[in-house]
Short mmCIF file of C-alpha atoms in Angstrom, two decimals:
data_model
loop_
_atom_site.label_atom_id
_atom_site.label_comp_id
_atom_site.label_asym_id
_atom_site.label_seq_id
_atom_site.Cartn_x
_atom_site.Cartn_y
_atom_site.Cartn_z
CA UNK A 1 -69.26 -26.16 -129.41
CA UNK A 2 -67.45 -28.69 -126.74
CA UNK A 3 -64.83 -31.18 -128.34
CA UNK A 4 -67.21 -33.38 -126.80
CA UNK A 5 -70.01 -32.51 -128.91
CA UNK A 6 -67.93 -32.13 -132.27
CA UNK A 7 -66.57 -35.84 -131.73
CA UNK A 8 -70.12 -36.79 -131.42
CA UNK A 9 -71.30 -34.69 -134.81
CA UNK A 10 -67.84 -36.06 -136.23
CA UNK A 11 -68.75 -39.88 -135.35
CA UNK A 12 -72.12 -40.14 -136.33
CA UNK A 13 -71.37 -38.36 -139.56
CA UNK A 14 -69.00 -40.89 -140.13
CA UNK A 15 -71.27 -43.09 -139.93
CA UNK A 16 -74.52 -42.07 -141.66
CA UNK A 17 -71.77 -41.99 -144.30
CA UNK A 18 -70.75 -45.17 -144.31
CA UNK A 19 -74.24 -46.37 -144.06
CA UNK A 20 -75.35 -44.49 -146.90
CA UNK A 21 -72.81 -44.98 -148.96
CA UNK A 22 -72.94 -49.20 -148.30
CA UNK A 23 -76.64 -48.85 -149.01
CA UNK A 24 -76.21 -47.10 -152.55
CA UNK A 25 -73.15 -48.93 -153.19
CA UNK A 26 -74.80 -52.72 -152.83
CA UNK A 27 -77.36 -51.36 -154.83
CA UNK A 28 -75.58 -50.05 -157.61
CA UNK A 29 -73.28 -53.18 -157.67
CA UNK A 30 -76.25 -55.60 -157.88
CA UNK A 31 -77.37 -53.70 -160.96
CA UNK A 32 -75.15 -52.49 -162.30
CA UNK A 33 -72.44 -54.86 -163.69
CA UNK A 34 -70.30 -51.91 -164.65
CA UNK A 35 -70.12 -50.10 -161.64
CA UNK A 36 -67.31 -50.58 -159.92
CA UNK A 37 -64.91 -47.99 -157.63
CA UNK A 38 -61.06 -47.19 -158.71
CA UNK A 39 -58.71 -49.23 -161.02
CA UNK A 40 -57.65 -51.46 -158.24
CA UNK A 41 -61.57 -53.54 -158.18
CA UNK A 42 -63.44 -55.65 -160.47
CA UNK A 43 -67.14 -55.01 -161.32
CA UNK A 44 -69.43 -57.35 -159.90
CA UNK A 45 -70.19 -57.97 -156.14
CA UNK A 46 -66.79 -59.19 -153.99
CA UNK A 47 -65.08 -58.25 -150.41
CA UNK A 48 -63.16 -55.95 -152.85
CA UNK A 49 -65.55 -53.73 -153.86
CA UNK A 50 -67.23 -54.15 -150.68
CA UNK A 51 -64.34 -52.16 -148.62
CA UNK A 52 -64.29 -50.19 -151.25
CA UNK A 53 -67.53 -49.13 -150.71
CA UNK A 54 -66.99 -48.13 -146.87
CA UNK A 55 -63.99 -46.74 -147.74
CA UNK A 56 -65.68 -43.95 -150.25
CA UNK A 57 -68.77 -44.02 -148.35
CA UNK A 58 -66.11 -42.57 -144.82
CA UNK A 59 -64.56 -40.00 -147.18
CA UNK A 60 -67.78 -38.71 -148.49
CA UNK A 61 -68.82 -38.04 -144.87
CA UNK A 62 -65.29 -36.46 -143.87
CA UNK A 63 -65.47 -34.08 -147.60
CA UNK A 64 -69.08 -33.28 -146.07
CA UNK A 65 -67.77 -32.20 -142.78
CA UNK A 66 -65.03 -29.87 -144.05
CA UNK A 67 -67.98 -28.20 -146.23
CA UNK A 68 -69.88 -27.82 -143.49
CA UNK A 69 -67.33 -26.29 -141.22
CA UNK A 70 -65.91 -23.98 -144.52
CA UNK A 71 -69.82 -22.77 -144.83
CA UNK A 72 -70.26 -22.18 -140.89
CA UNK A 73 -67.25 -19.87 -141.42
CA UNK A 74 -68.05 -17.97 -144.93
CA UNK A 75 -71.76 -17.52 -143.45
CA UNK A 76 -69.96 -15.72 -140.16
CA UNK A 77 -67.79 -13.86 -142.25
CA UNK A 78 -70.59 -12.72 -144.30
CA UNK A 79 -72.88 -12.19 -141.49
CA UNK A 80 -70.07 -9.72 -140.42
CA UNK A 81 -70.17 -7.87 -143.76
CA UNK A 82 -73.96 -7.75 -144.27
CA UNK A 83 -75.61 -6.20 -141.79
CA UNK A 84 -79.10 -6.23 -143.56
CA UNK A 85 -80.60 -9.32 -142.94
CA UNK A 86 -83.31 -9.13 -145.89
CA UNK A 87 -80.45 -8.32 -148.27
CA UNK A 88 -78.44 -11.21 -147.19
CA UNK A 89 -81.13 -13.46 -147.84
CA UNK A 90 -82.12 -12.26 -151.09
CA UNK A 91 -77.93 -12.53 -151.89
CA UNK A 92 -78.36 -16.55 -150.83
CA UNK A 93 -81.60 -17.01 -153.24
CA UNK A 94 -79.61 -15.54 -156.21
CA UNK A 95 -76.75 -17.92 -155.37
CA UNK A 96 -78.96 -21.15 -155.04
CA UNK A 97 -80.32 -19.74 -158.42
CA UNK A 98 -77.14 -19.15 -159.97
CA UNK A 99 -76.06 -22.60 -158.75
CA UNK A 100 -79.07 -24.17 -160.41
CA UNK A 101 -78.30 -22.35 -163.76
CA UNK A 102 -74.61 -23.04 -163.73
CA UNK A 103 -75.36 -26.78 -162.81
CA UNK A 104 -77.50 -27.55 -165.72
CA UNK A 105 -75.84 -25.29 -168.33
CA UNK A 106 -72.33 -25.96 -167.53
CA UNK A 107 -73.14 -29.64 -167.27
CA UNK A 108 -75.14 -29.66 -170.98
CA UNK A 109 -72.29 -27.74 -172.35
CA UNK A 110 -69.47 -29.54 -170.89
CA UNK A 111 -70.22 -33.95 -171.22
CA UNK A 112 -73.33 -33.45 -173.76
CA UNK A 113 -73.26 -34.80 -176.68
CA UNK A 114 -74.49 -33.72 -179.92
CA UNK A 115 -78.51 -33.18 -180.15
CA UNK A 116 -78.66 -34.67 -176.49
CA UNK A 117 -81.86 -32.65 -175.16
CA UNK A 118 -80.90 -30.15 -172.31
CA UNK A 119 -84.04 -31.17 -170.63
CA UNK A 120 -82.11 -34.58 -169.26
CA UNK A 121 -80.14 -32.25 -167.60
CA UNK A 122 -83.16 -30.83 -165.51
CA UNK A 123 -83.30 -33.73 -163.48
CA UNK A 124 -80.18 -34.17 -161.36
CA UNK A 125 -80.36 -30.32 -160.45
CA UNK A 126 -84.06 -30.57 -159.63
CA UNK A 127 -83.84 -33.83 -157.46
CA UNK A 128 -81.11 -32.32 -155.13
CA UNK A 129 -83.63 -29.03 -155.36
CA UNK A 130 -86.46 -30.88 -154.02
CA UNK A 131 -83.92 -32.49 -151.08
CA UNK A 132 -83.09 -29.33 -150.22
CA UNK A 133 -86.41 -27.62 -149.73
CA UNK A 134 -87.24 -30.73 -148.08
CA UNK A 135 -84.30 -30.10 -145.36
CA UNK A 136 -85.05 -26.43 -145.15
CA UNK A 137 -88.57 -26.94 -144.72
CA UNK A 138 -87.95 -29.15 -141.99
CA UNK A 139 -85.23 -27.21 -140.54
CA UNK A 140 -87.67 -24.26 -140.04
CA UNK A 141 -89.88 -26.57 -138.15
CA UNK A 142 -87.03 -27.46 -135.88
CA UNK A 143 -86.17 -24.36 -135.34
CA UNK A 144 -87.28 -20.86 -136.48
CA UNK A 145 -88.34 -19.68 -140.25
CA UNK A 146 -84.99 -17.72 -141.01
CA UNK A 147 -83.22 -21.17 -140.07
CA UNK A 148 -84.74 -22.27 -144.22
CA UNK A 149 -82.79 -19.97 -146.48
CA UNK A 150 -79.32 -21.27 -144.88
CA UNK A 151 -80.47 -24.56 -145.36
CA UNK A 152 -81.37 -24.14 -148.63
CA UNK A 153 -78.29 -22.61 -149.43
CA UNK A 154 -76.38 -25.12 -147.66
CA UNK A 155 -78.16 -28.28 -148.85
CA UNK A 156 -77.97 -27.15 -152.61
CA UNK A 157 -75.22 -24.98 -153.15
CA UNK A 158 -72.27 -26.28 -150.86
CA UNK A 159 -73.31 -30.11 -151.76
CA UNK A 160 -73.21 -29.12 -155.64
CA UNK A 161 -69.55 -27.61 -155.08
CA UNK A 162 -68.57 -31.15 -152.71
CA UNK A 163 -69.90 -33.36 -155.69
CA UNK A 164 -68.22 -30.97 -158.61
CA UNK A 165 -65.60 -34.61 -159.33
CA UNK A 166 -68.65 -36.81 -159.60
CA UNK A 167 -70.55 -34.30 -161.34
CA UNK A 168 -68.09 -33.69 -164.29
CA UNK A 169 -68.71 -37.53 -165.54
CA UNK A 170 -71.19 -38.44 -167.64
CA UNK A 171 -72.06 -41.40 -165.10
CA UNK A 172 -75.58 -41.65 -163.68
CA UNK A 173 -74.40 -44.28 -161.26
CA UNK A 174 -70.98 -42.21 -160.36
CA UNK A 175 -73.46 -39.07 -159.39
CA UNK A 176 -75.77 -41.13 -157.35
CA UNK A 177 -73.00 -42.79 -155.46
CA UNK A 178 -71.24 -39.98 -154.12
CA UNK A 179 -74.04 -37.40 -154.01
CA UNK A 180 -76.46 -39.96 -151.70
CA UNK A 181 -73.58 -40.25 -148.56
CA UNK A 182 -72.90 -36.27 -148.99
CA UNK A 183 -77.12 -34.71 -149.10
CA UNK A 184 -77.38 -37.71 -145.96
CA UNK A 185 -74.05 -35.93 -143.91
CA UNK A 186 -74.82 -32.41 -144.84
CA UNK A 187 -78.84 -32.98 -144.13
CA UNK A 188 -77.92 -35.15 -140.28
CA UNK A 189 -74.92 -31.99 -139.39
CA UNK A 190 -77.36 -29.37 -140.41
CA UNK A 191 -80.42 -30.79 -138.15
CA UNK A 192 -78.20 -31.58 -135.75
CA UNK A 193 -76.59 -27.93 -135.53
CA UNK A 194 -78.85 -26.25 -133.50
CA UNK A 195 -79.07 -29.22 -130.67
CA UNK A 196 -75.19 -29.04 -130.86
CA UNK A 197 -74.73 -25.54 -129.71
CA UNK A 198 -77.62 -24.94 -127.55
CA UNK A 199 -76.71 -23.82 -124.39
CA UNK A 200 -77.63 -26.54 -121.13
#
């Protein structure tokens, strides 16, 4: 990869960031009355919470790069290690499956309260499933079929560990705010990927 070509992944991140996270943002705000970001804004719709806004939305997209470059350098390392490729495939299923578990126990155990059903907690975990078949499936039909088990894993697992702060609150709007600019980074740098480092 060229610096040429990273400053190019880096920049448009950057921007599907702040795009996505403007887009969620206005939306929450308008209804919402509650939402609001930090102790230093009032809820309700002003410049304030407007900068705000870009502000989180740019360092969602830069948390999303440095989890995609960390996972482009585990997956190498491990790559390195395993030399079986059907047994380090089957080791990423169990993870996105021990992800999944972890995310909806952990959660249900952790901010539930008492005789709250677990199946609330389904739903989160499921929707960010669904997004990342949806990016796997359409990885493999930009590239090859063994291209949708990374994607998977990288989609569901590594954007579950980026939105661990969010996750921990008991705040629907808090989860869909910083989870919406980080599946949009992570799902633009991993479809982008393969153009990056093709060889011209």
């Amino acid at each position: 990869m060229t610096i040429r070509r990273w400053f190019y992944l880096f920049v448009s991140t950057l921007g599907w960031g702040i795009l996505a996270g403007l887009i969620v943002g206005v939306i929450l705000i308008s209804n919402h009355n509650e939402f609001y970001l930090w102790e230093i804004s009032k809820p309700g719709f002003n410049v304030t919470n407007l900068i705000n806004i870009v502000i989180a939305g740019a360092m969602f997209s830069v948390l999303s790069q440095m989890g995609f470059f960390s996972y482009l350098i585990v997956r190498y390392i491990a790559i390195g290690f395993i030399k079986n490729k059907r047994i380090w495939e089957i080791m990423q299923l169990i993870l996105v499956a021990v992800t999944l578990f972890d995310i909806i126990y952990l959660r249900y155990t952790s901010i539930s309260s008492t005789g709250k059903s677990l199946v609330g907690f389904f739903i989160l975990p499921g929707i960010l499933l669904l997004v990342a078949l949806a990016t796997a499936y359409w990885k493999m039909k930009l590239t090859k079929p063994s291209g949708f088990i990374p994607t998977l894993l990288f989609m569901f697992v590594v954007t579950i560990l980026e939105a661990i702060p969010a996750l921990r609150l008991n705040s629907p709007p808090s989860n869909i705010f910083m989870l919406t600019p980080l599946v949009v980074c992570n799902a633009w740098q991993i479809l982008q990927l393969h153009r990056i480092i093709r060889n011209r």
